[in-house]
Amino acid sequence: MAFTAKTCYYFDTPGPANTKDAARFAVERARELKLKKIVVASSSGETAKVFFDAAKGSGISLVVVTHVMGFSKPGVWEFDGRTAEGTPEKTVLLS
């Protein structure tokens, strides 16, 4: 019988402390599968920045999805404007 074994990671507790490792795992797996894009959710831009760093030099593009302007307060976009302006060329930012 033929089979393939893959590594699966589980975090003991949820939270932002896991983001850097999650980004690294995502980039590793994307490389294994020869994927060209990773889709990541980021409300404030913090997760996006971590994924930018993890994907740097990998040839992988990011698609960053934020929530809609006004989600938490009318007329307010929670995503950091400096992060949005500084997104690498190979990034698509959706809100």
PDB file of C-alpha atoms in Angstrom:
ATOM      1  CA  MET A   1       0.000   0.000   0.000  1.00  0.00           C
ATOM      2  CA  ALA A   2       1.332   3.433  -0.930  1.00  0.00           C
ATOM      3  CA  PHE A   3       0.865   6.516   1.199  1.00  0.00           C
ATOM      4  CA  THR A   4       2.252   9.971   1.813  1.00  0.00           C
ATOM      5  CA  ALA A   5       2.934  11.406   5.270  1.00  0.00           C
ATOM      6  CA  LYS A   6       2.637  15.143   5.906  1.00  0.00           C
ATOM      7  CA  THR A   7       3.390  17.211   8.990  1.00  0.00           C
ATOM      8  CA  CYS A   8       0.473  18.983  10.635  1.00  0.00           C
ATOM      9  CA  TYR A   9       0.987  21.664  13.299  1.00  0.00           C
ATOM     10  CA  TYR A  10      -1.387  22.379  16.178  1.00  0.00           C
ATOM     11  CA  PHE A  11      -0.882  25.282  18.572  1.00  0.00           C
ATOM     12  CA  ASP A  12      -1.518  24.706  22.276  1.00  0.00           C
ATOM     13  CA  THR A  13      -3.298  28.058  22.621  1.00  0.00           C
ATOM     14  CA  PRO A  14      -4.726  30.547  20.107  1.00  0.00           C
ATOM     15  CA  GLY A  15      -3.394  34.046  19.659  1.00  0.00           C
ATOM     16  CA  PRO A  16      -1.026  36.432  17.924  1.00  0.00           C
ATOM     17  CA  ALA A  17       1.998  34.661  19.413  1.00  0.00           C
ATOM     18  CA  ASN A  18       1.425  31.912  16.810  1.00  0.00           C
ATOM     19  CA  THR A  19       1.358  34.172  13.752  1.00  0.00           C
ATOM     20  CA  LYS A  20       5.075  34.051  12.945  1.00  0.00           C
ATOM     21  CA  ASP A  21       5.162  30.248  13.080  1.00  0.00           C
ATOM     22  CA  ALA A  22       1.884  29.965  11.128  1.00  0.00           C
ATOM     23  CA  ALA A  23       3.338  32.183   8.397  1.00  0.00           C
ATOM     24  CA  ARG A  24       6.510  30.103   8.241  1.00  0.00           C
ATOM     25  CA  PHE A  25       4.493  26.868   8.034  1.00  0.00           C
ATOM     26  CA  ALA A  26       2.291  28.327   5.282  1.00  0.00           C
ATOM     27  CA  VAL A  27       5.290  29.374   3.180  1.00  0.00           C
ATOM     28  CA  GLU A  28       6.975  25.982   3.669  1.00  0.00           C
ATOM     29  CA  ARG A  29       3.825  24.147   2.570  1.00  0.00           C
ATOM     30  CA  ALA A  30       3.259  26.491  -0.377  1.00  0.00           C
ATOM     31  CA  ARG A  31       6.794  25.757  -1.573  1.00  0.00           C
ATOM     32  CA  GLU A  32       6.219  21.993  -1.240  1.00  0.00           C
ATOM     33  CA  LEU A  33       3.064  22.277  -3.346  1.00  0.00           C
ATOM     34  CA  LYS A  34       4.672  24.762  -5.758  1.00  0.00           C
ATOM     35  CA  LEU A  35       1.925  27.297  -5.040  1.00  0.00           C
ATOM     36  CA  LYS A  36       2.403  30.843  -6.278  1.00  0.00           C
ATOM     37  CA  LYS A  37      -0.035  32.628  -3.918  1.00  0.00           C
ATOM     38  CA  ILE A  38      -1.078  32.585  -0.273  1.00  0.00           C
ATOM     39  CA  VAL A  39      -4.329  34.211   0.893  1.00  0.00           C
ATOM     40  CA  VAL A  40      -4.178  35.711   4.377  1.00  0.00           C
ATOM     41  CA  ALA A  41      -6.738  37.607   6.475  1.00  0.00           C
ATOM     42  CA  SER A  42      -5.512  40.717   8.306  1.00  0.00           C
ATOM     43  CA  SER A  43      -7.730  43.254  10.063  1.00  0.00           C
ATOM     44  CA  SER A  44      -5.092  45.693  11.266  1.00  0.00           C
ATOM     45  CA  GLY A  45      -2.177  44.836   8.974  1.00  0.00           C
ATOM     46  CA  GLU A  46      -0.098  43.108  11.675  1.00  0.00           C
ATOM     47  CA  THR A  47      -0.663  39.608  10.278  1.00  0.00           C
ATOM     48  CA  ALA A  48       0.021  40.900   6.771  1.00  0.00           C
ATOM     49  CA  LYS A  49       3.416  42.275   7.889  1.00  0.00           C
ATOM     50  CA  VAL A  50       4.400  38.939   9.431  1.00  0.00           C
ATOM     51  CA  PHE A  51       3.424  37.081   6.245  1.00  0.00           C
ATOM     52  CA  PHE A  52       5.328  39.631   4.084  1.00  0.00           C
ATOM     53  CA  ASP A  53       8.459  38.866   6.069  1.00  0.00           C
ATOM     54  CA  ALA A  54       7.930  35.095   5.916  1.00  0.00           C
ATOM     55  CA  ALA A  55       7.316  35.123   2.143  1.00  0.00           C
ATOM     56  CA  LYS A  56      10.172  37.522   1.323  1.00  0.00           C
ATOM     57  CA  GLY A  57      12.431  36.060  -1.349  1.00  0.00           C
ATOM     58  CA  SER A  58      10.231  32.981  -1.845  1.00  0.00           C
ATOM     59  CA  GLY A  59       8.612  34.084  -5.102  1.00  0.00           C
ATOM     60  CA  ILE A  60       5.206  33.632  -3.454  1.00  0.00           C
ATOM     61  CA  SER A  61       2.640  36.411  -3.841  1.00  0.00           C
ATOM     62  CA  LEU A  62       0.248  37.357  -1.050  1.00  0.00           C
ATOM     63  CA  VAL A  63      -3.425  38.168  -1.301  1.00  0.00           C
ATOM     64  CA  VAL A  64      -4.330  40.073   1.874  1.00  0.00           C
ATOM     65  CA  VAL A  65      -8.020  40.319   2.756  1.00  0.00           C
ATOM     66  CA  THR A  66      -9.171  42.880   5.320  1.00  0.00           C
ATOM     67  CA  HIS A  67     -12.633  43.545   6.538  1.00  0.00           C
ATOM     68  CA  VAL A  68     -14.801  46.237   5.094  1.00  0.00           C
ATOM     69  CA  MET A  69     -14.306  49.880   5.996  1.00  0.00           C
ATOM     70  CA  GLY A  70     -16.753  50.733   8.756  1.00  0.00           C
ATOM     71  CA  PHE A  71     -16.815  47.218  10.224  1.00  0.00           C
ATOM     72  CA  SER A  72     -15.984  48.395  13.748  1.00  0.00           C
ATOM     73  CA  LYS A  73     -16.882  52.084  13.428  1.00  0.00           C
ATOM     74  CA  PRO A  74     -18.550  54.006  10.561  1.00  0.00           C
ATOM     75  CA  GLY A  75     -16.018  55.432   8.110  1.00  0.00           C
ATOM     76  CA  VAL A  76     -13.010  53.783   9.775  1.00  0.00           C
ATOM     77  CA  TRP A  77     -10.687  51.299   8.070  1.00  0.00           C
ATOM     78  CA  GLU A  78      -8.801  49.339  10.720  1.00  0.00           C
ATOM     79  CA  PHE A  79      -5.980  48.302   8.391  1.00  0.00           C
ATOM     80  CA  ASP A  80      -2.848  50.385   8.999  1.00  0.00           C
ATOM     81  CA  GLY A  81      -2.416  52.866   6.134  1.00  0.00           C
ATOM     82  CA  ARG A  82       1.386  52.724   6.259  1.00  0.00           C
ATOM     83  CA  THR A  83       1.256  48.947   5.886  1.00  0.00           C
ATOM     84  CA  ALA A  84      -1.141  49.286   2.944  1.00  0.00           C
ATOM     85  CA  GLU A  85       1.154  51.807   1.226  1.00  0.00           C
ATOM     86  CA  GLY A  86       4.243  49.690   1.867  1.00  0.00           C
ATOM     87  CA  THR A  87       2.906  46.393   0.547  1.00  0.00           C
ATOM     88  CA  PRO A  88       5.367  44.626  -1.746  1.00  0.00           C
ATOM     89  CA  GLU A  89       4.754  44.551  -5.505  1.00  0.00           C
ATOM     90  CA  LYS A  90       3.609  40.950  -5.481  1.00  0.00           C
ATOM     91  CA  THR A  91       0.762  41.658  -3.034  1.00  0.00           C
ATOM     92  CA  VAL A  92      -2.923  42.205  -3.702  1.00  0.00           C
ATOM     93  CA  LEU A  93      -4.810  44.011  -0.934  1.00  0.00           C
ATOM     94  CA  LEU A  94      -8.580  43.421  -0.782  1.00  0.00           C
ATOM     95  CA  SER A  95     -11.037  45.006   1.618  1.00  0.00           C
TER      96      SER A  95
END
